[in-house]
DNA sequence: GGTCGGATCATCT
DNA sequence: GATGATCCGACCG
C-alpha cells in the first residue's frame, strides 16, 4: 500500500529527471563542503548491468585536501595508487574498497590535483527497488527497505557500484548524478563525520533531517 | 535499545 | 604487519 504509492511517485520522479542534464563539472568544481551540501537532493542513477536503479542523496561527507587528516589523500599519505582519482577533474568518481568488504562512492570536487571528494553516505531509494533488494540480499532473506541504502557500503551494493567505476565520469552512464529538488536549509543537519579517527570534530557531514534513509 | 567482535583484503609502512 | 570514510549478527539488558 504505502510501498506501492511510493514506487509510483518515484517512477514519475525518475522519468522527469530523465529530461534533465547531469550535474556538470562546474557544479563539482567548487568548495567541497558546498558541493557536499548541494548534493543533498540530487539523484544518483545507476544503469550498471543494464538494470536501472536510482536514489535521492540524503547524506554526504566532505573530505577536503591534503590538510584534512581524515582524507585518503592527507598530506602524510600523499598521492598513491588507490587515491589517484581524488586528484582527477571534478565530477570523477572515486570508488574504493573499505575493510576488504564494501565499496564506497565519492564524487571528486574542486580543482585538478587538489585531492578532495564527497562521500555519498545514504540514498532514499527511488527506482528499481526490487533490484536493490535482490542485490542487497541475494539469498532472498530480505531485510527492511529502510536498510537498503542507509549507508555507503549498502548503497554501493544496491546500485552495483564497484571498483570498476573508479575514475568514471559521473556525467555519463552507467553512473550519473542528476540535479534534484533543493533541500531547504532548515532540513539540513551538519555534524561530525562518521567512522573516522582523525579530525573527528570537523563538521563536514551533511544529512537530511527526519529522513529514515539517513544512516544515523 | 545498546555494545561488541568478526569478516576480509587492498593498501601502505 | 597494521590499518580502515563498514556491515551484520550475536549477545546483553
Short mmCIF file of C-alpha atoms (C1' of nucleotides) in Angstrom, two decimals:
data_model
loop_
_atom_site.label_atom_id
_atom_site.label_comp_id
_atom_site.label_asym_id
_atom_site.label_seq_id
_atom_site.Cartn_x
_atom_site.Cartn_y
_atom_site.Cartn_z
CA UNK A 1 0.00 0.00 0.00
CA UNK A 2 2.33 2.66 1.14
CA UNK A 3 5.07 0.86 -0.70
CA UNK A 4 3.02 0.95 -3.92
CA UNK A 5 2.34 4.67 -3.62
CA UNK A 6 5.97 5.39 -3.11
CA UNK A 7 7.00 3.40 -6.16
CA UNK A 8 4.54 5.24 -8.40
CA UNK A 9 5.71 8.63 -7.25
CA UNK A 10 9.32 7.58 -7.58
CA UNK A 11 8.97 6.36 -11.16
CA UNK A 12 7.49 9.68 -12.18
CA UNK A 13 10.30 11.38 -10.37
CA UNK A 14 12.90 9.48 -12.32
CA UNK A 15 11.14 9.97 -15.64
CA UNK A 16 11.11 13.69 -15.00
CA UNK A 17 14.78 13.55 -14.09
CA UNK A 18 15.49 11.77 -17.37
CA UNK A 19 14.94 15.03 -19.21
CA UNK A 20 17.46 16.79 -17.05
CA UNK A 21 21.14 17.12 -17.78
CA UNK A 22 23.52 15.52 -15.28
CA UNK A 23 25.32 17.80 -12.88
CA UNK A 24 28.22 19.31 -14.77
CA UNK A 25 31.84 19.98 -13.92
CA UNK A 26 31.10 23.48 -12.70
CA UNK A 27 28.85 22.01 -10.04
CA UNK A 28 31.60 19.81 -8.67
CA UNK A 29 34.47 22.28 -9.22
CA UNK A 30 33.62 24.32 -6.12
CA UNK A 31 34.35 24.30 -2.43
CA UNK A 32 33.95 20.70 -1.34
CA UNK A 33 31.76 21.41 1.69
CA UNK A 34 29.42 23.39 -0.55
CA UNK A 35 29.26 20.54 -3.04
CA UNK A 36 28.55 18.08 -0.23
CA UNK A 37 25.69 20.28 0.97
CA UNK A 38 24.33 20.86 -2.52
CA UNK A 39 24.42 17.18 -3.42
CA UNK A 40 21.62 16.60 -0.93
CA UNK A 41 18.51 16.08 -3.03
CA UNK A 42 20.40 15.16 -6.19
CA UNK A 43 19.58 11.84 -7.81
CA UNK A 44 22.14 9.11 -8.30
CA UNK A 45 21.23 6.91 -11.26
CA UNK A 46 22.88 3.57 -12.00
CA UNK A 47 22.37 1.51 -15.13
CA UNK A 48 25.15 -0.91 -14.28
CA UNK A 49 24.46 -4.31 -15.78
CA UNK A 50 21.60 -2.87 -17.82
CA UNK A 51 19.41 -2.56 -14.75
CA UNK A 52 18.21 0.85 -13.71
CA UNK A 53 18.33 1.81 -10.06
CA UNK A 54 18.21 5.30 -8.61
CA UNK A 55 18.05 7.11 -5.32
CA UNK A 56 18.00 10.59 -3.87
CA UNK A 57 21.13 11.59 -1.99
CA UNK A 58 20.26 12.31 1.65
CA UNK A 59 23.63 12.09 3.42
CA UNK A 60 27.15 13.14 2.41
CA UNK A 61 30.56 13.84 3.87
CA UNK A 62 33.32 16.11 2.59
CA UNK A 63 37.00 15.16 2.55
CA UNK A 64 38.99 18.22 1.72
CA UNK A 65 42.54 18.39 0.51
CA UNK A 66 45.93 17.41 1.90
CA UNK A 67 45.32 19.21 5.18
CA UNK A 68 42.32 17.07 6.05
CA UNK A 69 43.88 14.34 8.21
CA UNK A 70 40.88 12.06 7.74
CA UNK A 71 41.22 12.07 3.97
CA UNK A 72 42.67 9.20 1.99
CA UNK A 73 44.85 11.84 0.35
CA UNK A 74 46.02 13.54 3.54
CA UNK A 75 49.47 15.05 3.40
CA UNK A 76 51.09 12.27 5.39
CA UNK A 77 49.84 9.78 2.78
CA UNK A 78 50.25 11.73 -0.44
CA UNK A 79 49.30 10.50 -3.84
CA UNK A 80 49.06 6.74 -4.09
CA UNK A 81 47.60 4.23 -6.47
CA UNK A 82 44.37 3.96 -4.52
CA UNK A 83 43.64 7.67 -4.16
CA UNK A 84 44.69 8.73 -7.66
CA UNK A 85 41.11 9.52 -8.65
CA UNK A 86 40.88 12.11 -5.88
CA UNK A 87 43.38 14.21 -7.84
CA UNK A 88 41.36 13.97 -11.05
CA UNK A 89 38.99 16.52 -12.56
CA UNK A 90 35.82 17.44 -10.67
CA UNK A 91 32.93 15.13 -11.42
CA UNK A 92 35.05 12.00 -11.47
CA UNK A 93 34.03 9.02 -9.35
CA UNK A 94 36.40 7.85 -6.63
CA UNK A 95 35.42 4.33 -5.60
CA UNK A 96 37.41 2.38 -3.06
CA UNK A 97 37.11 -0.80 -1.04
CA UNK A 98 36.78 -0.50 2.71
CA UNK A 99 37.54 -3.18 5.30
CA UNK A 100 38.14 -5.58 2.45
CA UNK A 101 34.40 -5.96 2.16
CA UNK A 102 32.45 -2.95 0.93
CA UNK A 103 32.68 -0.37 -1.84
CA UNK A 104 32.23 3.35 -1.23
CA UNK A 105 31.39 6.03 -3.80
CA UNK A 106 32.77 9.56 -3.78
CA UNK A 107 32.42 12.44 -6.20
CA UNK A 108 35.65 14.29 -6.85
CA UNK A 109 35.40 18.04 -6.30
CA UNK A 110 37.37 21.29 -6.51
CA UNK A 111 40.44 21.62 -8.72
CA UNK A 112 42.58 19.12 -10.58
CA UNK A 113 45.49 17.98 -8.41
CA UNK A 114 43.76 19.21 -5.25
CA UNK A 115 42.57 15.95 -3.69
CA UNK A 116 39.03 16.42 -2.45
CA UNK A 117 35.83 14.43 -2.68
CA UNK A 118 32.37 13.92 -1.28
CA UNK A 119 31.43 10.53 0.12
CA UNK A 120 27.85 9.57 -0.68
CA UNK A 121 26.63 8.01 2.55
CA UNK A 122 22.93 7.37 2.06
CA UNK A 123 20.14 7.42 -0.50
CA UNK A 124 16.38 7.42 -0.48
CA UNK A 125 15.53 4.66 -2.97
CA UNK A 126 13.52 5.97 -5.91
CA UNK A 127 13.66 3.40 -8.68
CA UNK A 128 14.49 -0.27 -9.13
CA UNK A 129 13.76 -1.12 -5.53
CA UNK A 130 13.22 -4.81 -6.21
CA UNK A 131 16.58 -4.94 -8.00
CA UNK A 132 18.14 -3.28 -4.98
CA UNK A 133 16.60 -5.86 -2.67
CA UNK A 134 17.99 -8.68 -4.78
CA UNK A 135 21.46 -7.15 -4.79
CA UNK A 136 21.48 -6.42 -1.09
CA UNK A 137 20.08 -9.76 0.00
CA UNK A 138 20.91 -12.22 -2.80
CA UNK A 139 19.88 -15.18 -0.68
CA UNK A 140 16.32 -13.87 -0.69
CA UNK A 141 16.23 -13.15 3.04
CA UNK A 142 15.13 -9.57 2.51
CA UNK A 143 15.66 -7.07 5.27
CA UNK A 144 13.54 -3.97 5.77
CA UNK A 145 13.57 -1.43 2.94
CA UNK A 146 14.96 1.24 5.21
CA UNK A 147 18.17 -0.74 5.30
CA UNK A 148 18.52 -0.86 1.53
CA UNK A 149 20.68 2.23 1.12
CA UNK A 150 21.21 3.79 4.57
CA UNK A 151 24.99 3.53 4.47
CA UNK A 152 27.80 3.94 1.96
CA UNK A 153 28.52 0.24 1.58
CA UNK A 154 24.84 -0.58 1.37
CA UNK A 155 24.03 1.93 -1.36
CA UNK A 156 27.03 0.78 -3.38
CA UNK A 157 25.76 -2.78 -3.24
CA UNK A 158 22.19 -1.74 -4.08
CA UNK A 159 23.32 0.23 -7.14
CA UNK A 160 26.01 -2.31 -8.18
CA UNK A 161 28.79 0.23 -7.70
CA UNK A 162 32.22 -1.40 -7.59
CA UNK A 163 35.86 -0.53 -8.14
CA UNK A 164 35.28 -0.95 -11.85
CA UNK A 165 33.74 2.54 -11.69
CA UNK A 166 36.74 4.19 -10.03
CA UNK A 167 37.74 7.09 -12.29
CA UNK A 168 34.39 7.08 -14.08
CA UNK A 169 32.90 10.36 -15.37
CA UNK A 170 29.74 10.91 -13.33
CA UNK A 171 28.11 12.84 -16.17
CA UNK A 172 27.72 9.61 -18.12
CA UNK A 173 26.09 6.23 -17.90
CA UNK A 174 26.29 3.80 -16.29
CA UNK A 175 26.55 6.04 -13.22
CA UNK A 176 25.27 9.60 -13.29
CA UNK A 177 24.09 12.23 -10.86
CA UNK A 178 21.15 14.40 -11.86
CA UNK A 179 20.02 17.59 -10.16
CA UNK A 180 17.04 17.17 -7.84
CA UNK A 181 14.75 19.29 -5.79
CA UNK A 182 16.74 21.52 -3.46
CA UNK A 183 16.69 20.53 0.20
CA UNK A 184 15.89 23.57 2.33
CA UNK A 185 18.50 24.70 4.85
CA UNK A 186 16.05 24.03 7.68
CA UNK A 187 16.09 20.35 6.78
CA UNK A 188 19.87 20.00 6.61
CA UNK A 189 21.85 18.94 9.64
CA UNK A 190 25.60 19.45 9.76
CA UNK A 191 27.83 17.48 12.09
CA UNK A 192 31.00 15.45 12.53
CA UNK A 193 31.92 12.73 10.09
CA UNK A 194 31.31 9.10 10.94
CA UNK A 195 33.72 6.24 11.33
CA UNK A 196 36.94 8.25 11.27
CA UNK A 197 39.68 8.52 13.86
CA UNK A 198 41.20 11.90 12.93
CA UNK A 199 39.63 15.36 12.77
CA UNK A 200 36.63 13.80 14.42
CA UNK A 201 35.06 17.18 15.22
CA UNK A 202 35.18 18.76 11.79
CA UNK A 203 31.56 19.48 10.79
CA UNK A 204 31.69 18.03 7.30
CA UNK A 205 28.79 15.60 7.38
CA UNK A 206 25.52 16.75 5.87
CA UNK A 207 22.24 14.93 6.11
CA UNK A 208 18.53 15.49 5.65
CA UNK A 209 16.76 15.61 8.98
CA UNK A 210 13.87 13.28 9.72
CA UNK A 211 14.83 11.03 6.85
CA UNK A 212 14.53 7.29 7.52
CA UNK A 213 17.26 6.59 4.96
CA UNK A 214 19.98 8.50 6.76
CA UNK A 215 22.49 6.15 8.32
CA UNK A 216 22.09 7.63 11.78
"C1'" DG B 1 17.75 -0.29 22.79
"C1'" DG B 2 22.94 -0.80 23.25
"C1'" DT B 3 27.50 -2.65 22.52
"C1'" DC B 4 30.89 -5.88 20.72
"C1'" DG B 5 33.61 -8.53 17.56
"C1'" DG B 6 34.37 -10.94 13.18
"C1'" DA B 7 34.52 -10.76 8.28
"C1'" DT B 8 38.08 -9.95 4.83
"C1'" DC B 9 41.69 -7.78 1.94
"C1'" DA B 10 43.78 -3.92 -0.68
"C1'" DT B 11 46.76 -0.62 0.60
"C1'" DC B 12 50.68 1.31 2.61
"C1'" DT B 13 54.72 1.25 6.13
"C1'" DG C 1 52.32 -6.17 9.90
"C1'" DA C 2 48.77 -2.71 10.79
"C1'" DT C 3 45.08 -0.20 9.34
"C1'" DG C 4 40.41 1.02 7.86
"C1'" DA C 5 35.31 7.13 5.18
"C1'" DT C 6 31.57 -0.61 7.04
"C1'" DC C 7 28.13 -4.02 7.92
"C1'" DC C 8 25.93 -7.60 10.31
"C1'" DG C 9 24.79 -10.85 13.69
"C1'" DA C 10 25.24 -12.10 18.48
"C1'" DC C 11 24.56 -11.06 22.89
"C1'" DC C 12 23.05 -8.26 26.87
"C1'" DG C 13 19.65 -5.79 29.40
#
